Short mmCIF file of C-alpha atoms and ligand atoms in Angstrom, two decimals:
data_model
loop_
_atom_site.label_atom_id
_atom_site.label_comp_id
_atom_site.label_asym_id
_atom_site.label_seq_id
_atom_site.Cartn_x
_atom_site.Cartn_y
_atom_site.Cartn_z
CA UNK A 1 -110.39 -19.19 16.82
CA UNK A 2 -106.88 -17.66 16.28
CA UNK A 3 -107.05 -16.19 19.84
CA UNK A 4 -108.08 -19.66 21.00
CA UNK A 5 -105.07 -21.34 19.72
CA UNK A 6 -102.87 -18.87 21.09
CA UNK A 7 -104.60 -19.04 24.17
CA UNK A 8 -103.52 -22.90 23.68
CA UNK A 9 -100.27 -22.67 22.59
CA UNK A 10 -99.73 -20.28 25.87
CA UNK A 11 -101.07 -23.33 27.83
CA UNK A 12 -98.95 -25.94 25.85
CA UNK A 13 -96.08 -23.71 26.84
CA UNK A 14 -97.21 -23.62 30.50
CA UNK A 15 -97.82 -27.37 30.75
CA UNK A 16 -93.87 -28.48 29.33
CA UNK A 17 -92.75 -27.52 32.24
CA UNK A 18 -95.15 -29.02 34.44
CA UNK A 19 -94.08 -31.26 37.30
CA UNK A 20 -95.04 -34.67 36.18
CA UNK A 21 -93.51 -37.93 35.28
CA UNK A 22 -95.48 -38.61 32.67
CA UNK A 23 -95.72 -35.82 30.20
CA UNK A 24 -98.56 -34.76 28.23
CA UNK A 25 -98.25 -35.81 24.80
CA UNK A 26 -96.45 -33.08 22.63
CA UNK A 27 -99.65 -32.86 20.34
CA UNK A 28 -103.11 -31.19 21.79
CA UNK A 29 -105.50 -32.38 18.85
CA UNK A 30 -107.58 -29.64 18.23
CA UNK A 31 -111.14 -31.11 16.64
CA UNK A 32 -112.92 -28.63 15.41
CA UNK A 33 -117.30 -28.70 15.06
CA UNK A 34 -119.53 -27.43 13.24
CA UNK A 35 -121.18 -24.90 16.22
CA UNK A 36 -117.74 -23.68 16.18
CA UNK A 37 -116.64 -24.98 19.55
CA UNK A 38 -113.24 -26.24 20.23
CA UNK A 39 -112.63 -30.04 21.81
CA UNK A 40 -109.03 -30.57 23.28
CA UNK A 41 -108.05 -34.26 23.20
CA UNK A 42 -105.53 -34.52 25.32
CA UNK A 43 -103.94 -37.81 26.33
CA UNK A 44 -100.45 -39.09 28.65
CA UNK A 45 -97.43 -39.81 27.30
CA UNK A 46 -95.97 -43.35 28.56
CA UNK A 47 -93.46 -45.66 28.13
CA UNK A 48 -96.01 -48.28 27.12
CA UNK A 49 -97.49 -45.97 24.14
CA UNK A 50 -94.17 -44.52 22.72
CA UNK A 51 -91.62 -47.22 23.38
CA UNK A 52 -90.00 -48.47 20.27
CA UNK A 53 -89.79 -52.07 19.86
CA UNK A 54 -86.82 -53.76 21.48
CA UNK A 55 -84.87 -56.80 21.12
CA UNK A 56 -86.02 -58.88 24.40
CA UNK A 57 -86.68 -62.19 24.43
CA UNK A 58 -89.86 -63.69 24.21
CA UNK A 59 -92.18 -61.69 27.16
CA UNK A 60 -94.51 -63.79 29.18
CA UNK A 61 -98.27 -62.58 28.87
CA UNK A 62 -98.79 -59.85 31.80
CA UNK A 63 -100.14 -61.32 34.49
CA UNK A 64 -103.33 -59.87 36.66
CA UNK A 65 -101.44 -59.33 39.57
CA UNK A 66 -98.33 -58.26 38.81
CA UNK A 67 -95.66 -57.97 41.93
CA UNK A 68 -93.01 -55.70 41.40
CA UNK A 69 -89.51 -56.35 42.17
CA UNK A 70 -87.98 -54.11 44.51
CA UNK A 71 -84.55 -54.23 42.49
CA UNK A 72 -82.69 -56.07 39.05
CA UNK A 73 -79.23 -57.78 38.98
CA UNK A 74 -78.72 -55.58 35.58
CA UNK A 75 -75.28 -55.03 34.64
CA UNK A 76 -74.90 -51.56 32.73
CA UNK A 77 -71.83 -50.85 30.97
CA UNK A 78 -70.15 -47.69 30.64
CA UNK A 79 -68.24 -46.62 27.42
CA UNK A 80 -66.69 -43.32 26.09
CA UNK A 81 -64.86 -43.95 23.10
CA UNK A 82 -64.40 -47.17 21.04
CA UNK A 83 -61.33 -46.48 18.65
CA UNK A 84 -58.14 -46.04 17.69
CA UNK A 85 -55.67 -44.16 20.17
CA UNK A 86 -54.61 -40.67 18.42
CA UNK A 87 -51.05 -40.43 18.89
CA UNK A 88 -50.78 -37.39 21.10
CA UNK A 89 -53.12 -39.87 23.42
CA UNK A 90 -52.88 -38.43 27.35
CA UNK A 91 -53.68 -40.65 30.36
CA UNK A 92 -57.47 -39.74 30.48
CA UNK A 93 -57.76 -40.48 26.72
CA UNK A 94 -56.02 -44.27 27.23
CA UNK A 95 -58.36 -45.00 30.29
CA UNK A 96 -61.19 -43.79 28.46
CA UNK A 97 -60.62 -45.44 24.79
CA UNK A 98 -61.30 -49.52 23.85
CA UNK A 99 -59.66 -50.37 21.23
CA UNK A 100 -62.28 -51.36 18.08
CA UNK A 101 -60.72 -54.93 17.96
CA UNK A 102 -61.36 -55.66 22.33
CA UNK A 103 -64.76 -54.08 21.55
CA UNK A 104 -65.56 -56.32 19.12
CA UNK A 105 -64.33 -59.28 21.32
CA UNK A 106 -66.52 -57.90 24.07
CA UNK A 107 -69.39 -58.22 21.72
CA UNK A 108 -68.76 -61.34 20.75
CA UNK A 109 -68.18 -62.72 24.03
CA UNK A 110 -72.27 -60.97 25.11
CA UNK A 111 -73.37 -62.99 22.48
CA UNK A 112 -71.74 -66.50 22.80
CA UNK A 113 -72.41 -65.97 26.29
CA UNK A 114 -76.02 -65.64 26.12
CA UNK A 115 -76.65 -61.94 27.32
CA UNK A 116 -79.37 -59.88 25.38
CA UNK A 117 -78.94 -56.22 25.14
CA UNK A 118 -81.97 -54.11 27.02
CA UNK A 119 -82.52 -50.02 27.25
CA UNK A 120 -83.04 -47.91 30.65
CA UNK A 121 -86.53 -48.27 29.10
CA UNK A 122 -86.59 -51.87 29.49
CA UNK A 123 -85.34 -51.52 33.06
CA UNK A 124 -87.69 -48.82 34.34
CA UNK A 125 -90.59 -50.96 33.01
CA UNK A 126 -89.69 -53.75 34.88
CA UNK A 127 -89.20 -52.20 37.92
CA UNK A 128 -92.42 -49.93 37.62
CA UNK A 129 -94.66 -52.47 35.89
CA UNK A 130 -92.86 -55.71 36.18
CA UNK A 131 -92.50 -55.76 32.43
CA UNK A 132 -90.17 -58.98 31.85
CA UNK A 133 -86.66 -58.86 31.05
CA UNK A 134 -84.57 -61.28 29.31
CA UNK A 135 -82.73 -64.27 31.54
CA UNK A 136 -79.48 -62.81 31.07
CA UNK A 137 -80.05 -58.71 29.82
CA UNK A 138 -77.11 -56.49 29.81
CA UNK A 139 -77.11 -52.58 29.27
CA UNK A 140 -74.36 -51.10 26.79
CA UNK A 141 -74.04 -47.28 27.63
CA UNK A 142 -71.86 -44.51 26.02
CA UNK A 143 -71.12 -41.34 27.39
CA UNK A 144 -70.71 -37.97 25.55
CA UNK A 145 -71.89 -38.59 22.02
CA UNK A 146 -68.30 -38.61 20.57
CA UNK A 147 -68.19 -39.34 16.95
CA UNK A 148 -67.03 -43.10 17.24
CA UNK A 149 -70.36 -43.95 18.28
CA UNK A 150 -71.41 -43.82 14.62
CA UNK A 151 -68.39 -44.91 13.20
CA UNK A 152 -67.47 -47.47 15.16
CA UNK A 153 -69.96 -48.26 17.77
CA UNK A 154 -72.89 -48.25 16.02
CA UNK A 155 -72.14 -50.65 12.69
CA UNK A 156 -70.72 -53.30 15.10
CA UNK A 157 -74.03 -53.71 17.09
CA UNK A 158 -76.12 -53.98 14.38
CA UNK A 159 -73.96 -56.90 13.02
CA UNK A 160 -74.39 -58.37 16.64
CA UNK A 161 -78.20 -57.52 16.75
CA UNK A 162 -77.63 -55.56 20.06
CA UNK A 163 -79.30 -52.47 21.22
CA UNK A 164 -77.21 -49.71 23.60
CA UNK A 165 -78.08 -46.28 25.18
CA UNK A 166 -76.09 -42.99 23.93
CA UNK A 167 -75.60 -40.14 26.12
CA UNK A 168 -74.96 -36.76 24.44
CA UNK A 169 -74.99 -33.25 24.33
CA UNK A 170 -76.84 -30.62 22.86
CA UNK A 171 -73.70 -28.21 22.67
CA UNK A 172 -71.39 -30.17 20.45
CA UNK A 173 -74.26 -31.34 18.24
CA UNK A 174 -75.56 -27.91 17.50
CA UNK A 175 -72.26 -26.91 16.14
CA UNK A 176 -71.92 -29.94 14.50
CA UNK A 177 -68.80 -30.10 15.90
CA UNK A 178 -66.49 -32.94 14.27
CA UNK A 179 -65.73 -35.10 16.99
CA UNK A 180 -69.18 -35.35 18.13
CA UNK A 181 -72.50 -37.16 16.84
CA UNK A 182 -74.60 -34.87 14.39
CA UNK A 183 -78.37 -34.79 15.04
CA UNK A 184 -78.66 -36.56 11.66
CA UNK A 185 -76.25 -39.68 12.54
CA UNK A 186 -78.66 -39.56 16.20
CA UNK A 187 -81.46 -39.77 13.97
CA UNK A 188 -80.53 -43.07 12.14
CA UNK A 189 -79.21 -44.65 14.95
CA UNK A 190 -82.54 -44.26 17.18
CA UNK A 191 -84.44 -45.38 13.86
CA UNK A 192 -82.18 -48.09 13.77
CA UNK A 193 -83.22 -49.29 17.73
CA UNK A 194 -80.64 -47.45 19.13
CA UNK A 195 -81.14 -45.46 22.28
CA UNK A 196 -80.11 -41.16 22.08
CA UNK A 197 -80.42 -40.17 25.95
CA UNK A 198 -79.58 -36.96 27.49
CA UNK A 199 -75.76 -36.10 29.53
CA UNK A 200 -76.72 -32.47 29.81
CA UNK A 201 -76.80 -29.40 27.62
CA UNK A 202 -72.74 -28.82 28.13
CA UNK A 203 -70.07 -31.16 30.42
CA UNK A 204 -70.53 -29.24 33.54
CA UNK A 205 -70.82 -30.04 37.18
CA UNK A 206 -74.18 -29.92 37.82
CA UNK A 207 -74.22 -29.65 42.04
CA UNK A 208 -75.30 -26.54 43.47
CA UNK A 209 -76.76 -24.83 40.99
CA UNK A 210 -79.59 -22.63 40.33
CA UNK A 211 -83.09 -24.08 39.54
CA UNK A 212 -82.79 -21.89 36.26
CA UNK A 213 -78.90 -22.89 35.31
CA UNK A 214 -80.35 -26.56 35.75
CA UNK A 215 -82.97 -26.19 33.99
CA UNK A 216 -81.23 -24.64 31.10
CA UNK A 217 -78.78 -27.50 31.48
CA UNK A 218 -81.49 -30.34 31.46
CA UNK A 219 -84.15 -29.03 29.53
CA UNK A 220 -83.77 -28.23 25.96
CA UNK A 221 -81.47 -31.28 25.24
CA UNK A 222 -84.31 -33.23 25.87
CA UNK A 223 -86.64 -31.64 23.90
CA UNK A 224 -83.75 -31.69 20.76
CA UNK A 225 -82.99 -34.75 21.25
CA UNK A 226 -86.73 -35.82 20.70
CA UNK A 227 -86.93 -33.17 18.19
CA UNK A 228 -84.45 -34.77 16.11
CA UNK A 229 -85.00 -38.18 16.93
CA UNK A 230 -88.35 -38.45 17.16
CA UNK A 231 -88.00 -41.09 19.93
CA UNK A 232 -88.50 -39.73 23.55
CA UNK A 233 -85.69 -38.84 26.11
CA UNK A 234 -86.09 -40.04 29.50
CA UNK A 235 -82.97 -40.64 31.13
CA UNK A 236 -79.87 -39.01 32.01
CA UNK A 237 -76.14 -39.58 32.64
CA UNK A 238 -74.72 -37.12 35.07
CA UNK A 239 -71.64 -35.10 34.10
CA UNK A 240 -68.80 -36.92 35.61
CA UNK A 241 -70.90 -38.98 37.50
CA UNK A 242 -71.69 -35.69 39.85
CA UNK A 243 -75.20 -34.84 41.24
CA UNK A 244 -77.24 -33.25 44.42
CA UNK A 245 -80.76 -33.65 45.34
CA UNK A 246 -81.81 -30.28 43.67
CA UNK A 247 -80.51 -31.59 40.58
CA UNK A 248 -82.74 -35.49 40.41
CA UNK A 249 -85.79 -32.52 41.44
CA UNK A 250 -85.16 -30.97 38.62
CA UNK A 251 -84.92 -33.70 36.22
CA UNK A 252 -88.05 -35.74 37.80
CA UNK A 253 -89.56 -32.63 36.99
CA UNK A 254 -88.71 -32.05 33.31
CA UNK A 255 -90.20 -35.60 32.77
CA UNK A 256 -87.05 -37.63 33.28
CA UNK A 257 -87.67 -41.22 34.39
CA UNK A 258 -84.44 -42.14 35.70
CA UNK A 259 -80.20 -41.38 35.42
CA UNK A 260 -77.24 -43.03 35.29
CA UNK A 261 -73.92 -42.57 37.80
CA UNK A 262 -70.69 -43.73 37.62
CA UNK A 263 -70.67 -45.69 40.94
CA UNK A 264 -70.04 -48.92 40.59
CA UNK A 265 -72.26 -51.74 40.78
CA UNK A 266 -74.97 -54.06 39.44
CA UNK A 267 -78.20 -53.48 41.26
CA UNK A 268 -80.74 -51.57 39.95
CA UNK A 269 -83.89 -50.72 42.08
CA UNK A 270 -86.79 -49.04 42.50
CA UNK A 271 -86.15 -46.57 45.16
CA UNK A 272 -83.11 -45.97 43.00
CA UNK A 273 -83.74 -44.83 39.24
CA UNK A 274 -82.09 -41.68 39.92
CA UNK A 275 -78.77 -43.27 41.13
CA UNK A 276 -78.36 -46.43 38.91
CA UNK A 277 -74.87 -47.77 39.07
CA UNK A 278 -72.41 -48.93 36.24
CA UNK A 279 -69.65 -50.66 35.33
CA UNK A 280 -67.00 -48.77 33.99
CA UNK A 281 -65.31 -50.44 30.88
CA UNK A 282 -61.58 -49.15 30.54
CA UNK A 283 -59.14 -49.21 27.58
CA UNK A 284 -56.95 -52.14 29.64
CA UNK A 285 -60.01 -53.76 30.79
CA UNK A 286 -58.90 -57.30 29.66
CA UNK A 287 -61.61 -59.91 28.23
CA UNK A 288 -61.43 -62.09 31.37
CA UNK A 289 -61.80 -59.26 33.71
CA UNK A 290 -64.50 -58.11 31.45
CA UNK A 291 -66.31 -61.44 31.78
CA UNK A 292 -65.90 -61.71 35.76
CA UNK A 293 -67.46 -58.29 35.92
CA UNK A 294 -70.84 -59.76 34.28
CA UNK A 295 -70.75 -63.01 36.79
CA UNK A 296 -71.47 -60.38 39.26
ZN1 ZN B 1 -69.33 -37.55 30.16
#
């Protein structure tokens, strides 16, 4: 029996890296009878059976024959930090920082404008299954995890009832460093409806790489993240918007269903999960250019 499970375990560890979109469920149930014999249940992991439930309006019953659209006019937002500007502020950090109160005005204008917030997960689903989405849905993404997300981000959706998608990294979190999101804020933010995706183990550029440096890169932080979570990683946000072929191999294999780049853009589509396109929200992005970004 002991041998058995190791034998198992051996196998579990042989099958998380297999090469499959949809993973095997983390748990191999091991049912036990009375000859002694050992039954594996086994059974696939899927966006269906482990999605949380979402704020989307009102879903249509699922037709018999569902046709799949090729591509979604989905505008997906791209934030980094939401706060104050710290007085030793460079360039980067003034392009990269909204200010709490534009946020805020941003959020109100989703709202009184009729947009619902979707995830990635919402998206795939409707391009893979033709899941519905909402007349109007809109995608709210940060990059990098920074600490703001929590403390700033994260109170002001919830007053809005909006959902959004966090990318972070494993680095920062393990060390609990201060600017960054610990695993414990990640943990009541996805049981809150929030979304805690993957932008790598560290900030590197991932092109041309190893297969072993990218899977060290792409691997384990999405295993912690569903560790800590307990909601399932499946997309990614490449580091600086960079990426090669060997890399979207990599990640299709490690179960990933789709990333995010920083091209610009609106259309989302099948052929192209691995390269969706966002629009990048800067600290001088002004309400009305804001709003003429989302009339497409
Ligand atoms: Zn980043």
């Amino acid at each position: 029996m002991t041998h058995t499970i190791e034998l198992l375990h051996h196998l579990w560890q042989q099958a998380s890296h297999v090469i499959a979109p949809m993973r095997l469920l983390l748990a191999l149930t091991i049912v036990s009878s009375m000859s002694g014999s050992i039954v594996v249940q086994a059974r696939w992991e899927t966006p269906e059976t482990r999605r949380a439930p979402r704020r989307v309006s009102t879903p249509s019953p699922t037709p018999t024959a569902v046709v799949l659209p090729d591509e979604a006019q989905v505008p997906i937002l791209m934030y980094h930090y939401v706060s104050e500007l710290p007085p030793d502020a460079d360039s980067y950090r003034v392009d990269l920082t909204v200010k709490p109160e534009d946020f805020r005005a941003q959020l109100q204008y989703l709202a009184a404008a009729g947009f619902d917030t979707i995830t990635l997960d919402d998206l795939y689903l409707h391009l893979t299954k033709g899941h519905p989405l909402p007349n109007k849905p809109v995608i709210l993404t940060f990059d990098d995890g920074y600490r703001d997300a929590y403390e700033v981000v994260y109170p002001m959706l919830v007053e809005y009832g909006f959902t959004a998608t966090f990318f972070i990294l494993a680095t920062p979190a393990h060390f609990e460093s201060p600017q960054y999101l610990t695993w414990a804020q990640m943990k009541e933010m996805a049981d809150a409806g929030m979304a805690i995706q993957s932008h790598g183990r560290d900030h590197v550029d991932l092109r041309g790489r190893s297969y072993e440096y990218l899977v060290y890169q792409t691997v384990g932080v999405k295993e912690a993240i569903e560790y800590h979570t307990g909601q399932p990683a499946r997309f990614f946000c490449y580091p600086s918007g960079r990426y090669d072929d060997d890399l979207i191999a990599v990640l299709k294999s490690a179960g990933y269903l789709g990333a995010v780049t920083t091209e610009w853009g609106t259309t989302a589509s099948r052929a192209g999960l691995f390269e969706l396109p966002r629009l990048r929200i800067r600290g001088n992005t002004s309400l009305a250019a804001f709003a003429s970004m989302l009339k497409h």
